[in-house]
Every structure is written in structure tokens, then in C-alpha cells.
PDB file of C-alpha atoms and ligand atoms in Angstrom:
ATOM      1  CA  MET A  17     -19.301 -34.349-132.072  1.00 66.00           C
ATOM      2  CA  GLU A  18     -22.615 -35.032-131.410  1.00 60.00           C
ATOM      3  CA  ASN A  19     -25.241 -33.857-132.942  1.00 72.00           C
ATOM      4  CA  GLY A  20     -27.941 -32.295-130.810  1.00 85.00           C
ATOM      5  CA  ASN A  21     -25.963 -31.809-128.199  1.00 97.00           C
ATOM      6  CA  ILE A  22     -23.832 -28.904-129.032  1.00 98.00           C
ATOM      7  CA  THR A  23     -23.777 -25.433-129.823  1.00 98.00           C
ATOM      8  CA  PHE A  24     -21.416 -22.574-130.797  1.00 98.00           C
ATOM      9  CA  THR A  25     -20.952 -19.025-129.462  1.00 99.00           C
ATOM     10  CA  MET A  26     -18.492 -15.960-129.225  1.00 99.00           C
ATOM     11  CA  ILE A  27     -18.658 -13.431-126.459  1.00 99.00           C
ATOM     12  CA  LYS A  28     -18.414 -10.547-128.837  1.00 99.00           C
ATOM     13  CA  PRO A  29     -15.914  -7.404-129.136  1.00 99.00           C
ATOM     14  CA  CYS A  30     -17.579  -5.038-126.438  1.00 99.00           C
ATOM     15  CA  ALA A  31     -17.821  -7.746-123.928  1.00 99.00           C
ATOM     16  CA  VAL A  32     -14.471  -8.059-123.882  1.00 99.00           C
ATOM     17  CA  LYS A  33     -14.292  -4.567-123.512  1.00 98.00           C
ATOM     18  CA  GLN A  34     -15.680  -4.936-120.527  1.00 98.00           C
ATOM     19  CA  GLU A  35     -14.260  -7.220-119.429  1.00 98.00           C
ATOM     20  CA  LYS A  36     -17.144  -9.802-118.690  1.00 98.00           C
ATOM     21  CA  GLU A  37     -16.148 -12.863-120.072  1.00 98.00           C
ATOM     22  CA  PHE A  38     -15.177 -14.536-116.650  1.00 98.00           C
ATOM     23  CA  ASP A  39     -18.455 -13.905-115.486  1.00 98.00           C
ATOM     24  CA  ILE A  40     -20.094 -14.972-119.001  1.00 99.00           C
ATOM     25  CA  LEU A  41     -18.522 -17.743-119.017  1.00 98.00           C
ATOM     26  CA  LEU A  42     -19.485 -18.568-115.051  1.00 98.00           C
ATOM     27  CA  ASP A  43     -23.334 -18.050-116.007  1.00 98.00           C
ATOM     28  CA  ILE A  44     -22.868 -20.677-118.583  1.00 99.00           C
ATOM     29  CA  LYS A  45     -21.202 -23.217-116.830  1.00 98.00           C
ATOM     30  CA  ASN A  46     -23.378 -22.283-114.123  1.00 98.00           C
ATOM     31  CA  ALA A  47     -26.349 -23.559-116.664  1.00 98.00           C
ATOM     32  CA  GLY A  48     -25.129 -26.784-117.035  1.00 98.00           C
ATOM     33  CA  PHE A  49     -22.756 -26.240-120.298  1.00 98.00           C
ATOM     34  CA  LYS A  50     -19.740 -28.683-120.747  1.00 98.00           C
ATOM     35  CA  ILE A  51     -16.825 -25.520-122.898  1.00 98.00           C
ATOM     36  CA  ILE A  52     -15.481 -28.393-124.437  1.00 98.00           C
ATOM     37  CA  ALA A  53     -13.182 -25.717-127.153  1.00 98.00           C
ATOM     38  CA  LEU A  54     -12.101 -22.275-126.456  1.00 98.00           C
ATOM     39  CA  LYS A  55     -10.067 -19.872-127.759  1.00 98.00           C
ATOM     40  CA  LYS A  56      -9.657 -16.204-127.633  1.00 98.00           C
ATOM     41  CA  THR A  57      -8.791 -14.408-131.038  1.00 98.00           C
ATOM     42  CA  LYS A  58      -9.987 -10.985-133.833  1.00 98.00           C
ATOM     43  CA  LEU A  59     -12.130 -11.479-136.603  1.00 98.00           C
ATOM     44  CA  SER A  60     -10.866  -9.937-139.551  1.00 98.00           C
ATOM     45  CA  LYS A  61     -13.661  -7.865-141.629  1.00 98.00           C
ATOM     46  CA  GLU A  62     -13.515 -10.511-144.186  1.00 98.00           C
ATOM     47  CA  GLN A  63     -13.638 -13.442-141.244  1.00 98.00           C
ATOM     48  CA  ALA A  64     -16.915 -11.231-139.597  1.00 98.00           C
ATOM     49  CA  GLN A  65     -18.688 -10.973-143.094  1.00 98.00           C
ATOM     50  CA  LYS A  66     -17.917 -14.314-143.535  1.00 98.00           C
ATOM     51  CA  PHE A  67     -19.361 -15.571-140.805  1.00 98.00           C
ATOM     52  CA  TYR A  68     -23.008 -13.880-141.129  1.00 98.00           C
ATOM     53  CA  GLU A  69     -22.998 -14.181-144.955  1.00 98.00           C
ATOM     54  CA  ILE A  70     -26.536 -15.213-143.997  1.00 97.00           C
ATOM     55  CA  HIS A  71     -27.551 -11.454-143.614  1.00 98.00           C
ATOM     56  CA  LYS A  72     -25.761 -10.093-146.026  1.00 98.00           C
ATOM     57  CA  ASP A  73     -28.466  -8.522-147.253  1.00 98.00           C
ATOM     58  CA  ARG A  74     -30.346  -7.233-143.831  1.00 98.00           C
ATOM     59  CA  PRO A  75     -29.158  -3.157-142.844  1.00 98.00           C
ATOM     60  CA  PHE A  76     -27.361  -4.395-140.262  1.00 98.00           C
ATOM     61  CA  TYR A  77     -25.124  -6.096-142.037  1.00 98.00           C
ATOM     62  CA  LYS A  78     -22.265  -3.646-142.821  1.00 98.00           C
ATOM     63  CA  GLU A  79     -22.354  -2.449-139.126  1.00 98.00           C
ATOM     64  CA  LEU A  80     -22.063  -5.832-138.149  1.00 98.00           C
ATOM     65  CA  CYS A  81     -19.358  -6.843-139.521  1.00 98.00           C
ATOM     66  CA  ASP A  82     -17.785  -3.271-138.111  1.00 98.00           C
ATOM     67  CA  PHE A  83     -18.357  -3.984-134.688  1.00 99.00           C
ATOM     68  CA  MET A  84     -17.929  -7.996-134.207  1.00 99.00           C
ATOM     69  CA  SER A  85     -14.304  -6.731-135.938  1.00 99.00           C
ATOM     70  CA  SER A  86     -13.516  -4.301-133.832  1.00 99.00           C
ATOM     71  CA  GLY A  87     -11.954  -5.760-130.930  1.00 99.00           C
ATOM     72  CA  PRO A  88     -10.701  -9.051-130.242  1.00 99.00           C
ATOM     73  CA  ILE A  89     -14.168 -12.424-129.108  1.00 99.00           C
ATOM     74  CA  TYR A  90     -14.090 -15.965-127.400  1.00 99.00           C
ATOM     75  CA  ALA A  91     -15.435 -18.682-129.667  1.00 99.00           C
ATOM     76  CA  ALA A  92     -16.380 -21.650-127.499  1.00 99.00           C
ATOM     77  CA  CYS A  93     -18.472 -24.689-127.962  1.00 98.00           C
ATOM     78  CA  LEU A  94     -20.456 -26.086-125.704  1.00 98.00           C
ATOM     79  CA  LYS A  95     -21.640 -29.173-124.773  1.00 98.00           C
ATOM     80  CA  LYS A  96     -25.372 -29.934-122.973  1.00 98.00           C
ATOM     81  CA  GLU A  97     -28.563 -31.945-123.616  1.00 98.00           C
ATOM     82  CA  ASN A  98     -31.007 -30.046-125.977  1.00 98.00           C
ATOM     83  CA  ALA A  99     -27.396 -27.129-126.291  1.00 98.00           C
ATOM     84  CA  VAL A 100     -28.843 -24.816-129.315  1.00 98.00           C
ATOM     85  CA  ASN A 101     -32.172 -23.900-127.287  1.00 98.00           C
ATOM     86  CA  ASP A 102     -31.092 -24.065-123.793  1.00 98.00           C
ATOM     87  CA  PHE A 103     -28.534 -21.910-124.777  1.00 98.00           C
ATOM     88  CA  ARG A 104     -30.714 -19.281-126.671  1.00 98.00           C
ATOM     89  CA  LYS A 105     -32.713 -19.381-123.594  1.00 98.00           C
ATOM     90  CA  LEU A 106     -29.833 -18.523-121.422  1.00 99.00           C
ATOM     91  CA  ILE A 107     -28.662 -15.659-123.644  1.00 99.00           C
ATOM     92  CA  GLY A 108     -32.423 -14.235-124.197  1.00 98.00           C
ATOM     93  CA  ASN A 109     -33.806 -11.963-126.775  1.00 98.00           C
ATOM     94  CA  THR A 110     -31.369 -10.487-129.424  1.00 98.00           C
ATOM     95  CA  ASN A 111     -32.955  -7.220-128.056  1.00 98.00           C
ATOM     96  CA  PRO A 112     -31.879  -6.400-124.062  1.00 98.00           C
ATOM     97  CA  GLU A 113     -34.334  -4.778-123.753  1.00 98.00           C
ATOM     98  CA  LEU A 114     -37.065  -7.273-124.322  1.00 98.00           C
ATOM     99  CA  ALA A 115     -34.334  -9.794-122.995  1.00 98.00           C
ATOM    100  CA  GLU A 116     -35.617 -11.772-119.968  1.00 98.00           C
ATOM    101  CA  LYS A 117     -34.813 -11.048-116.838  1.00 98.00           C
ATOM    102  CA  ASN A 118     -30.833 -12.828-115.716  1.00 98.00           C
ATOM    103  CA  THR A 119     -30.751 -13.790-119.131  1.00 98.00           C
ATOM    104  CA  ILE A 120     -26.739 -13.129-120.127  1.00 99.00           C
ATOM    105  CA  ARG A 121     -28.658 -10.381-122.615  1.00 98.00           C
ATOM    106  CA  LYS A 122     -30.344  -8.463-120.481  1.00 98.00           C
ATOM    107  CA  LYS A 123     -27.313  -8.697-117.866  1.00 98.00           C
ATOM    108  CA  TYR A 124     -24.759  -7.843-120.381  1.00 98.00           C
ATOM    109  CA  ALA A 125     -25.938  -6.023-123.549  1.00 98.00           C
ATOM    110  CA  LEU A 126     -25.694  -2.720-124.413  1.00 98.00           C
ATOM    111  CA  SER A 127     -27.891  -2.588-128.017  1.00 98.00           C
ATOM    112  CA  ILE A 128     -29.557  -5.010-130.100  1.00 98.00           C
ATOM    113  CA  GLN A 129     -26.344  -4.382-131.908  1.00 98.00           C
ATOM    114  CA  GLU A 130     -23.441  -5.206-129.341  1.00 98.00           C
ATOM    115  CA  ASN A 131     -25.885  -7.805-127.115  1.00 98.00           C
ATOM    116  CA  ALA A 132     -22.661  -9.667-125.590  1.00 99.00           C
ATOM    117  CA  VAL A 133     -23.087 -13.031-127.247  1.00 99.00           C
ATOM    118  CA  HIS A 134     -23.685 -15.304-130.159  1.00 99.00           C
ATOM    119  CA  GLY A 135     -25.232 -18.354-129.656  1.00 99.00           C
ATOM    120  CA  SER A 136     -25.843 -20.661-132.640  1.00 98.00           C
ATOM    121  CA  ASP A 137     -30.189 -20.679-133.710  1.00 98.00           C
ATOM    122  CA  SER A 138     -30.122 -24.634-134.927  1.00 98.00           C
ATOM    123  CA  ASN A 139     -27.536 -27.722-135.042  1.00 98.00           C
ATOM    124  CA  GLU A 140     -26.453 -27.906-138.312  1.00 97.00           C
ATOM    125  CA  ASN A 141     -25.193 -24.149-137.801  1.00 98.00           C
ATOM    126  CA  ALA A 142     -23.620 -25.109-134.503  1.00 98.00           C
ATOM    127  CA  SER A 143     -22.074 -27.493-135.749  1.00 97.00           C
ATOM    128  CA  ILE A 144     -20.496 -25.554-139.516  1.00 98.00           C
ATOM    129  CA  GLU A 145     -19.938 -22.420-136.739  1.00 98.00           C
ATOM    130  CA  THR A 146     -17.682 -24.663-134.511  1.00 98.00           C
ATOM    131  CA  LYS A 147     -15.409 -25.935-137.500  1.00 98.00           C
ATOM    132  CA  PHE A 148     -15.444 -22.356-138.756  1.00 98.00           C
ATOM    133  CA  PHE A 149     -13.279 -21.985-135.572  1.00 98.00           C
ATOM    134  CA  PHE A 150     -12.209 -24.873-134.286  1.00 98.00           C
ATOM    135  CA  SER A 151     -10.390 -28.177-135.663  1.00 98.00           C
ATOM    136  CA  ASN A 152     -11.186 -31.518-134.389  1.00 96.00           C
ATOM    137  CA  LEU A 153      -7.943 -31.423-132.351  1.00 97.00           C
ATOM    138  CA  GLU A 154      -8.867 -28.374-130.267  1.00 98.00           C
ATOM    139  CA  ILE A 155     -12.089 -30.010-128.956  1.00 97.00           C
ATOM    140  CA  PHE A 156     -11.997 -32.008-125.957  1.00 95.00           C
ATOM    141  CA  GLU A 157     -15.362 -33.471-124.688  1.00 90.00           C
TER     142      GLU A 157
HETATM  143  P1  ADP B  16     -29.638 -13.402-133.072  1.00 67.04           P
HETATM  144  O1  ADP B  16     -27.846 -12.565-132.804  1.00 67.04           O
HETATM  145  O2  ADP B  16     -30.564 -12.885-131.754  1.00 67.04           O
HETATM  146  O3  ADP B  16     -29.530 -14.945-133.364  1.00 67.04           O
HETATM  147  P2  ADP B  16     -29.566 -12.800-135.283  1.00 67.04           P
HETATM  148  O4  ADP B  16     -28.966 -14.023-136.284  1.00 67.04           O
HETATM  149  O5  ADP B  16     -30.885 -11.766-135.878  1.00 67.04           O
HETATM  150  O6  ADP B  16     -29.820 -12.823-133.694  1.00 67.04           O
HETATM  151  O7  ADP B  16     -28.724 -11.501-135.820  1.00 67.04           O
HETATM  152  C1  ADP B  16     -27.195 -11.475-135.625  1.00 67.04           C
HETATM  153  C2  ADP B  16     -27.052 -10.137-135.238  1.00 67.04           C
HETATM  154  O8  ADP B  16     -27.162  -9.165-135.544  1.00 67.04           O
HETATM  155  C3  ADP B  16     -26.868  -9.565-133.315  1.00 67.04           C
HETATM  156  O9  ADP B  16     -26.793 -10.946-132.717  1.00 67.04           O
HETATM  157  C4  ADP B  16     -27.339  -8.256-133.470  1.00 67.04           C
HETATM  158  O10 ADP B  16     -25.752  -8.865-132.783  1.00 67.04           O
HETATM  159  C5  ADP B  16     -27.380  -7.840-134.363  1.00 67.04           C
HETATM  160  N1  ADP B  16     -28.303  -7.395-134.978  1.00 67.04           N
HETATM  161  C6  ADP B  16     -29.804  -7.807-135.318  1.00 67.04           C
HETATM  162  N2  ADP B  16     -30.372  -6.995-135.520  1.00 67.04           N
HETATM  163  C7  ADP B  16     -30.257  -6.418-135.263  1.00 67.04           C
HETATM  164  C8  ADP B  16     -30.921  -5.000-135.110  1.00 67.04           C
HETATM  165  N3  ADP B  16     -32.774  -4.435-136.006  1.00 67.04           N
HETATM  166  N4  ADP B  16     -29.515  -3.499-135.528  1.00 67.04           N
HETATM  167  C9  ADP B  16     -28.622  -4.155-135.033  1.00 67.04           C
HETATM  168  N5  ADP B  16     -27.973  -5.281-135.425  1.00 67.04           N
HETATM  169  C10 ADP B  16     -28.389  -6.145-135.373  1.00 67.04           C
HETATM  170 MG1   MG B  17     -28.882 -15.293-135.240  1.00 67.04          MG
END
């Protein structure tokens, strides 16, 4: 994986429940991202707690971990020049009410918690988060 060219995303349980995963994946493809790894899975409570450990002192941590382990998700690794920043732009603000028109969160989020997708916030975290879900044998550039 070339640093700077990959990011990691999850399609969250709210979007999968609404059967929006393929619409979202198409938006991602149409924005120029190549999907180099993809799987449908379900996080255990413990896995959600581990993934979101950096937020463990935030008031929404417990609710977030309950939500993220409430149903199946899709995890994906995406490749594009400037992937982390361009993907954050594509998904929009954490709060869908503040997200710009045509962003994935504006289109598919239900609330600040049930905001349809995750996107890595740095190159380092993109790599850590990708490895949380995928082995090298599951990534094809
Ligand atoms: P982002 O996903 O945009 O990087 P954060 O890393 O700050 O946002 O938060 C992680 C996730 O926690 C968010 O995507 C959202 O699901 C949830 N979250 C963030 N802020 C709140 C909040 N104030 N109330 C409830 N859930 C929140
Ligand atoms: Mg974040």
C-alpha cells in the first residue's frame, strides 16, 4: 500500500439496513476511487470498542459502539491520489445537517451518529484501519 494514496471506509449499519450500500459504492467509484479491498462483516461490541478507542472518553462512545455493532457493515480500502482528503470531502461533515449538498452524508445519513459512512482522518489511520480488517492477501491494487 502506497502511503498517501489509500483511505479506509465503512458503510455503517444504518446505510446497510436501508440497502444503500451499492448506491454509496457507486458514488465512491464515480468520484474516482478504486476499491482495492471490500468485505461485508459485522463488528462485535469488542471490535467496535477497539476500532473507536480514540473516542473512549467522548460522551457518545458507548452509543457509538452499540450502533456500530448493531448490524452488518461493509469495510473497504480505497485507492486514489490524495485519498484521505478527497474522501473526507466526498463524505462531508460528521453532522449531515452541516454536510454540503451531494456529499454521501448529506444524501444518506440519518443523524450525526447514524451518518452512513466512516472515512479515515489521516494516512497513518488509513493504514491502521485497513489492517484492522484486511490481510495483504485481501488487497488487490
Ligand atoms: P468522523 O466520522 O466525521 O471522523 P468523529 O471521528 O468525530 O467523526 O466521530 C466518529 C463517529 O462518532 C461519527 O462518525 C459519528 O458516527 C459518531 N459521533 C460523532 N460525534 C457525535 C455526537 N456528537 N453524537 C453522537 N455520535 C457522534
Ligand atoms: Mg473520525
